[in-house]
XYZ file of C-alpha atoms in Angstrom:
450
model
C 94.250 128.613 111.270
C 95.099 126.860 107.947
C 97.361 123.829 108.105
C 100.581 123.595 106.134
C 98.826 121.352 103.584
C 95.514 123.204 103.521
C 93.805 123.102 100.109
C 90.479 124.696 101.098
C 91.165 127.879 99.138
C 92.043 125.882 96.035
C 88.865 123.804 96.414
C 86.732 126.966 96.548
C 88.510 128.221 93.420
C 87.352 125.030 91.698
C 83.754 126.308 91.789
C 84.537 129.014 89.244
C 82.716 128.491 85.946
C 85.877 128.120 83.867
C 86.944 125.026 85.883
C 83.646 123.299 86.550
C 83.343 121.589 83.169
C 87.024 120.620 83.160
C 86.661 118.958 86.549
C 83.575 117.036 85.423
C 85.599 115.590 82.553
C 88.294 114.286 84.902
C 85.632 113.055 87.330
C 83.906 111.024 84.608
C 87.212 109.492 83.559
C 87.652 108.091 87.077
C 84.085 107.011 87.845
C 82.238 106.814 84.534
C 82.927 103.092 83.888
C 81.626 102.192 87.374
C 78.637 104.545 87.558
C 77.483 103.954 83.973
C 77.448 100.199 84.508
C 75.513 100.377 87.785
C 73.306 103.313 86.684
C 73.997 105.018 90.027
C 75.202 108.422 91.145
C 78.527 109.091 92.900
C 76.651 109.862 96.134
C 75.257 106.315 96.086
C 78.763 104.960 96.629
C 78.697 106.386 100.152
C 75.958 103.913 101.080
C 78.268 101.059 100.107
C 81.728 102.403 100.951
C 80.942 104.937 103.684
C 81.682 108.647 103.766
C 85.399 108.250 104.516
C 86.233 106.291 101.372
C 83.858 108.319 99.226
C 85.659 111.497 100.305
C 89.033 109.840 99.720
C 88.010 108.881 96.188
C 86.877 112.445 95.482
C 90.269 113.589 96.770
C 92.021 111.281 94.301
C 90.102 112.878 91.439
C 90.785 116.384 92.754
C 94.528 115.744 92.989
C 94.548 114.303 89.470
C 92.704 117.412 88.265
C 95.434 119.608 89.759
C 97.993 118.044 87.378
C 95.916 118.541 84.227
C 96.608 121.082 81.493
C 93.560 122.163 79.501
C 93.143 124.015 76.226
C 92.575 127.751 76.281
C 93.303 130.237 79.052
C 93.916 129.548 81.876
C 95.372 126.076 81.322
C 95.964 124.777 84.881
C 94.019 125.483 88.065
C 97.062 125.454 90.388
C 99.016 127.897 88.239
C 96.027 130.219 88.039
C 95.223 130.019 91.751
C 98.782 130.727 92.878
C 98.947 133.628 90.437
C 95.720 135.191 91.711
C 95.420 134.059 95.342
C 98.819 132.662 96.260
C 99.653 135.689 98.378
C 96.972 134.539 100.866
C 98.609 131.164 101.441
C 101.453 130.201 103.747
C 104.782 129.350 102.092
C 104.452 125.650 102.910
C 100.938 125.486 101.469
C 102.140 127.124 98.262
C 105.008 124.634 98.054
C 102.596 121.745 98.599
C 100.246 122.971 95.854
C 103.154 123.410 93.453
C 104.342 119.874 94.239
C 100.869 118.433 93.589
C 100.830 120.300 90.273
C 103.524 117.961 88.893
C 102.759 114.910 91.067
C 102.300 111.343 89.821
C 100.078 108.664 91.360
C 101.948 105.384 91.772
C 101.812 102.171 93.799
C 104.157 101.972 96.781
C 105.238 99.200 99.107
C 105.637 100.222 102.750
C 108.528 99.179 105.013
C 110.449 100.362 108.097
C 107.437 102.068 109.667
C 108.208 104.419 112.562
C 104.768 105.165 114.088
C 104.023 108.872 114.162
C 107.192 109.740 112.272
C 107.953 108.120 108.899
C 108.098 105.076 106.654
C 110.035 103.879 103.615
C 108.191 103.650 100.286
C 109.328 101.578 97.310
C 107.752 102.409 93.934
C 106.421 99.130 92.500
C 105.807 100.638 89.051
C 108.729 102.961 88.351
C 111.301 101.106 90.472
C 114.266 102.770 92.140
C 115.450 102.740 95.738
C 112.930 103.130 98.608
C 112.458 106.728 99.765
C 111.855 108.064 103.266
C 108.413 109.650 103.716
C 107.553 111.931 106.626
C 104.095 111.011 107.880
C 102.504 111.332 111.307
C 98.930 110.042 111.219
C 98.986 107.187 108.691
C 102.089 105.571 110.194
C 100.093 104.741 113.332
C 98.102 102.156 111.341
C 100.489 101.223 108.513
C 102.056 97.755 108.603
C 105.181 96.317 107.007
C 104.634 95.559 103.284
C 101.303 97.381 102.984
C 100.658 98.579 99.436
C 99.346 102.095 98.846
C 98.298 104.009 95.752
C 99.456 107.512 96.580
C 101.163 110.711 95.484
C 104.451 111.252 97.309
C 105.785 114.757 96.764
C 108.782 116.781 97.984
C 107.851 119.774 100.140
C 110.584 121.932 101.692
C 113.151 119.186 101.968
C 110.813 116.342 103.006
C 108.834 113.733 101.083
C 105.185 113.840 102.133
C 102.120 111.864 101.133
C 99.041 113.597 99.747
C 95.518 112.998 101.066
C 94.238 110.764 98.246
C 95.612 107.419 99.463
C 94.091 104.018 98.637
C 95.212 100.720 100.239
C 95.713 97.998 97.630
C 95.091 94.278 98.121
C 96.993 91.697 96.025
C 93.868 91.372 93.859
C 93.641 95.133 93.270
C 97.363 95.181 92.450
C 96.878 92.469 89.850
C 93.958 94.367 88.303
C 96.028 97.575 88.157
C 99.040 95.884 86.575
C 96.840 94.191 83.971
C 95.311 97.574 83.141
C 98.703 99.283 82.846
C 99.960 96.381 80.755
C 97.008 96.880 78.420
C 97.725 100.601 78.129
C 101.502 100.582 77.778
C 102.703 97.007 77.351
C 103.852 95.077 74.358
C 101.792 92.213 73.063
C 102.512 88.625 74.124
C 104.305 89.630 77.326
C 103.101 89.911 80.919
C 106.018 92.011 82.101
C 105.121 95.554 83.126
C 106.931 97.927 80.739
C 108.919 101.000 81.684
C 106.380 103.801 82.082
C 107.342 107.462 81.856
C 106.097 109.928 84.461
C 103.863 111.784 82.026
C 102.335 108.484 80.879
C 101.675 107.370 84.461
C 100.285 110.799 85.274
C 97.758 110.400 82.477
C 96.769 106.947 83.799
C 95.772 108.113 87.300
C 92.210 106.955 86.693
C 93.473 103.343 86.517
C 94.307 103.416 90.240
C 90.830 104.608 91.203
C 89.079 102.082 88.963
C 91.279 99.161 90.089
C 90.606 99.949 93.744
C 86.880 100.351 93.139
C 86.473 97.148 91.113
C 88.264 95.197 93.848
C 86.481 96.831 96.795
C 82.982 96.753 95.319
C 83.533 93.148 94.249
C 84.412 92.135 97.790
C 81.519 94.104 99.296
C 79.090 92.481 96.865
C 80.208 88.923 97.662
C 77.546 87.052 99.665
C 78.449 86.492 103.301
C 78.595 82.769 103.988
C 76.902 81.790 107.242
C 76.129 78.714 109.266
C 72.631 78.003 110.539
C 73.313 80.028 113.703
C 73.824 83.142 111.588
C 77.574 83.191 112.317
C 80.040 84.055 109.548
C 81.843 80.992 108.213
C 85.416 81.100 109.546
C 87.080 77.724 110.045
C 88.697 77.162 113.450
C 91.013 74.293 114.384
C 91.549 74.333 118.156
C 94.582 72.221 119.037
C 94.895 70.978 122.653
C 98.337 69.559 123.638
C 97.847 66.437 125.773
C 99.538 66.740 129.160
C 102.694 64.662 129.779
C 101.916 61.161 131.083
C 98.298 61.243 129.897
C 97.275 58.502 127.444
C 94.798 58.779 124.599
C 92.605 56.179 126.291
C 92.124 58.484 129.273
C 91.146 61.375 126.983
C 88.699 59.145 125.063
C 87.033 57.975 128.279
C 86.374 61.543 129.376
C 85.088 62.540 125.920
C 82.629 59.652 125.932
C 81.073 61.141 129.054
C 80.139 64.337 127.199
C 76.475 63.912 126.071
C 76.931 66.212 123.055
C 79.741 64.083 121.583
C 78.863 61.097 119.405
C 81.790 58.697 118.883
C 82.323 57.646 115.256
C 85.475 55.574 115.811
C 88.205 55.115 118.419
C 89.670 58.593 117.823
C 86.886 60.647 116.237
C 83.708 62.277 117.623
C 80.949 64.409 116.133
C 79.865 67.326 118.320
C 76.091 67.459 117.919
C 73.484 70.047 118.766
C 71.701 68.623 121.795
C 68.460 70.640 121.790
C 67.606 71.944 118.286
C 64.246 73.320 119.489
C 66.001 75.588 121.942
C 68.180 77.367 119.402
C 68.160 81.145 119.407
C 66.005 81.935 116.397
C 66.808 85.646 116.681
C 70.312 84.848 115.492
C 69.338 82.402 112.762
C 70.948 82.831 109.367
C 69.321 85.468 107.177
C 71.143 84.225 104.058
C 71.692 80.748 102.589
C 73.379 78.722 105.328
C 76.100 76.072 105.200
C 76.175 73.271 107.762
C 76.343 69.494 108.155
C 73.727 67.199 109.669
C 73.804 63.530 110.652
C 71.722 61.026 108.691
C 69.264 60.871 111.588
C 68.842 64.638 111.727
C 71.030 66.306 114.422
C 73.126 69.303 113.396
C 76.913 68.787 113.536
C 78.497 71.731 115.384
C 82.045 70.442 114.975
C 84.389 67.466 115.127
C 86.799 66.254 117.788
C 89.753 64.038 116.883
C 92.781 62.557 118.636
C 96.006 62.898 116.612
C 99.213 61.839 118.335
C 99.797 64.047 121.370
C 97.061 66.519 120.415
C 93.289 66.717 120.601
C 91.747 68.717 117.719
C 88.411 70.531 117.754
C 87.232 71.702 114.303
C 84.330 74.144 113.856
C 83.115 76.605 111.221
C 82.679 79.735 113.362
C 84.323 81.670 116.173
C 81.249 81.315 118.410
C 81.222 77.539 118.090
C 84.971 77.377 118.660
C 84.507 79.265 121.925
C 81.661 76.995 123.055
C 83.496 73.829 122.061
C 86.715 74.906 123.775
C 84.844 75.545 127.030
C 83.089 72.171 126.719
C 86.355 70.261 126.305
C 88.269 72.176 128.963
C 85.466 71.584 131.473
C 85.451 67.841 130.753
C 89.215 67.241 130.483
C 90.598 69.711 132.995
C 94.360 69.313 133.452
C 94.540 66.373 131.027
C 95.206 68.940 128.288
C 97.293 72.121 128.093
C 96.566 75.587 126.719
C 95.065 75.275 123.226
C 96.235 77.012 120.059
C 93.693 78.069 117.457
C 94.322 78.089 113.707
C 91.923 80.341 111.797
C 91.170 80.022 108.075
C 88.735 82.311 106.277
C 86.694 81.205 103.272
C 88.851 83.416 101.039
C 92.038 81.815 102.340
C 90.545 78.360 101.914
C 89.722 79.144 98.276
C 93.193 80.563 97.630
C 94.984 77.740 99.396
C 96.835 80.204 101.633
C 98.432 79.463 104.996
C 96.318 79.901 108.102
C 95.685 83.391 109.333
C 96.608 83.180 112.968
C 97.119 81.406 116.215
C 95.630 82.404 119.484
C 95.640 81.129 123.029
C 92.607 80.852 125.244
C 92.668 82.264 128.761
C 94.395 79.938 131.214
C 96.665 79.823 134.211
C 99.688 79.078 132.035
C 102.353 81.809 132.451
C 102.329 84.175 129.440
C 105.994 83.510 128.653
C 105.325 79.747 128.500
C 102.285 80.178 126.251
C 104.294 82.493 123.990
C 107.086 79.937 123.655
C 104.575 77.227 122.734
C 102.970 79.429 120.087
C 106.329 80.260 118.524
C 107.343 76.589 118.492
C 104.089 75.716 116.802
C 104.489 78.494 114.205
C 108.059 77.396 113.485
C 106.863 73.836 112.784
C 103.869 75.041 110.770
C 105.846 77.326 108.468
C 108.678 74.810 108.085
C 106.095 72.339 106.747
C 104.670 75.061 104.487
C 107.994 75.382 102.651
C 107.368 71.943 101.128
C 103.680 72.414 100.325
C 102.172 73.810 97.081
C 101.117 77.487 97.337
C 98.645 79.015 94.890
C 100.424 82.384 94.910
C 103.493 80.518 93.630
C 101.694 78.775 90.782
C 100.998 75.731 92.982
C 104.718 75.156 93.441
C 106.292 74.730 96.845
C 108.312 77.708 98.107
C 111.508 75.667 97.811
C 110.730 74.793 94.190
C 109.778 78.358 93.242
C 112.945 79.804 94.809
C 115.111 77.948 92.266
C 114.315 80.335 89.389
C 114.764 84.091 88.995
C 111.069 84.797 88.409
C 110.131 82.335 91.138
C 112.393 84.061 93.662
C 110.486 87.319 93.202
C 107.172 85.478 93.667
C 108.516 83.865 96.823
C 109.537 87.297 98.120
C 106.049 88.649 97.406
C 104.521 85.629 99.179
C 106.703 86.113 102.261
C 105.807 89.810 102.339
C 102.149 88.840 102.201
C 102.591 86.499 105.187
C 104.399 89.176 107.194
C 101.828 91.811 106.298
C 98.864 89.654 107.322
C 100.335 88.566 110.650
C 101.284 92.172 111.469
C 97.578 93.059 111.238
C 96.609 90.912 114.234
C 94.226 92.868 116.526
C 96.640 92.617 119.477
C 100.063 93.987 118.424
C 101.656 92.268 121.446
C 100.379 88.820 120.500
C 103.136 86.330 119.540
C 101.499 85.936 116.127
C 101.809 89.669 115.432
C 105.460 89.753 116.509
C 106.535 86.517 114.828
C 109.726 86.924 112.775
C 109.774 85.416 109.290
C 113.413 86.334 108.689
C 114.548 82.727 109.000
C 112.267 81.771 106.079
C 113.858 84.417 103.833
C 117.292 82.977 104.623
C 116.113 79.366 104.337
C 114.771 80.047 100.825
C 117.778 82.127 99.766
C 115.793 85.289 98.974
C 116.905 87.517 101.839
C 118.432 89.979 99.376
C 114.884 90.702 98.101
C 113.607 91.674 101.538
C 113.742 95.434 101.025
């Protein structure tokens, strides 16, 4: 039985000779710049992006085609289909097709997600107040402050989202805005101009191209590895020293670990003990990044005493796991449950705050571990307010919040932090549920949190 938003009949109608050439013209507008440059066919994108995203991209073109008026008779495929075949469709399907006929692709910011029910969408291009959108499936994976290129249309008293939806990263957003600025903006200004609906409707291809340039660029980037073949992801495992335990006691235990080579009173290199026994099946298949001692041994990580904490630094998740087990076995109850800060290569390049904090399995009650994580995050983000941030033009958040343009950048930065933490794999983890509201108030931008 057809669904209320079923477009299968309309898609079959597209195969008629009078529409085939028109559709190819719209298709080339969306993909020509990408396919011509790479000398590939559209089907080749599936090998890179997968079938799901390839089908989604085709859907974006199809929905754009539905809005187009062409010379001659008939002029629009939706008008013609409803005239000839509309009697076969359910009332809601007809209403949905009619809504797509005049729809406009725009970029929306997501908030107030109710899983399985709805979300609020704020138009980042045309402005205005956020609108409520009825959506069942997508809301189960949407997170606060996600950005989506989509068509939101009214159907029988509700705002619904069409099928051609593309998630936008900050980089894709920047590419899109630069493209729209080039099409509609005035010279010598970076501000996005007011864009009329018919103008934005004609620029639908910009959304597809911006998403593709960003996605293909990220897919094409070489994967940085260490010599074990593990992806480079920097881990800083932070062990709180138990009350009453002195650094000297920690150092004595560390010196009994054969794999640790002491460099000074508070610093050790964690060395590979048996290089010949390494698992060659997992060796790096791409150029590898690692550090070796002058006399040859591979450095797996570093261990350092800082105040009331012992820090283990490594460049992969696998090594962080091994190193954590090594230290916990040697130190036992001299240290408490560790917290792990994770920084990807991309975040390191962008100078962004760490991605997350996790606890390792232990006998510490969950509520105690959660309190410790929140205390740590509070301290970490409080320090961040006085540190330069690349997204803010290398100004500190407090400095940026003093100007009108800076306040908006600070709001975008805070939304980025919230959005990234909300995407933690475990939605119950303290990192995923951490509240940034105090930072909005501290920086005086709470009125922009909408």
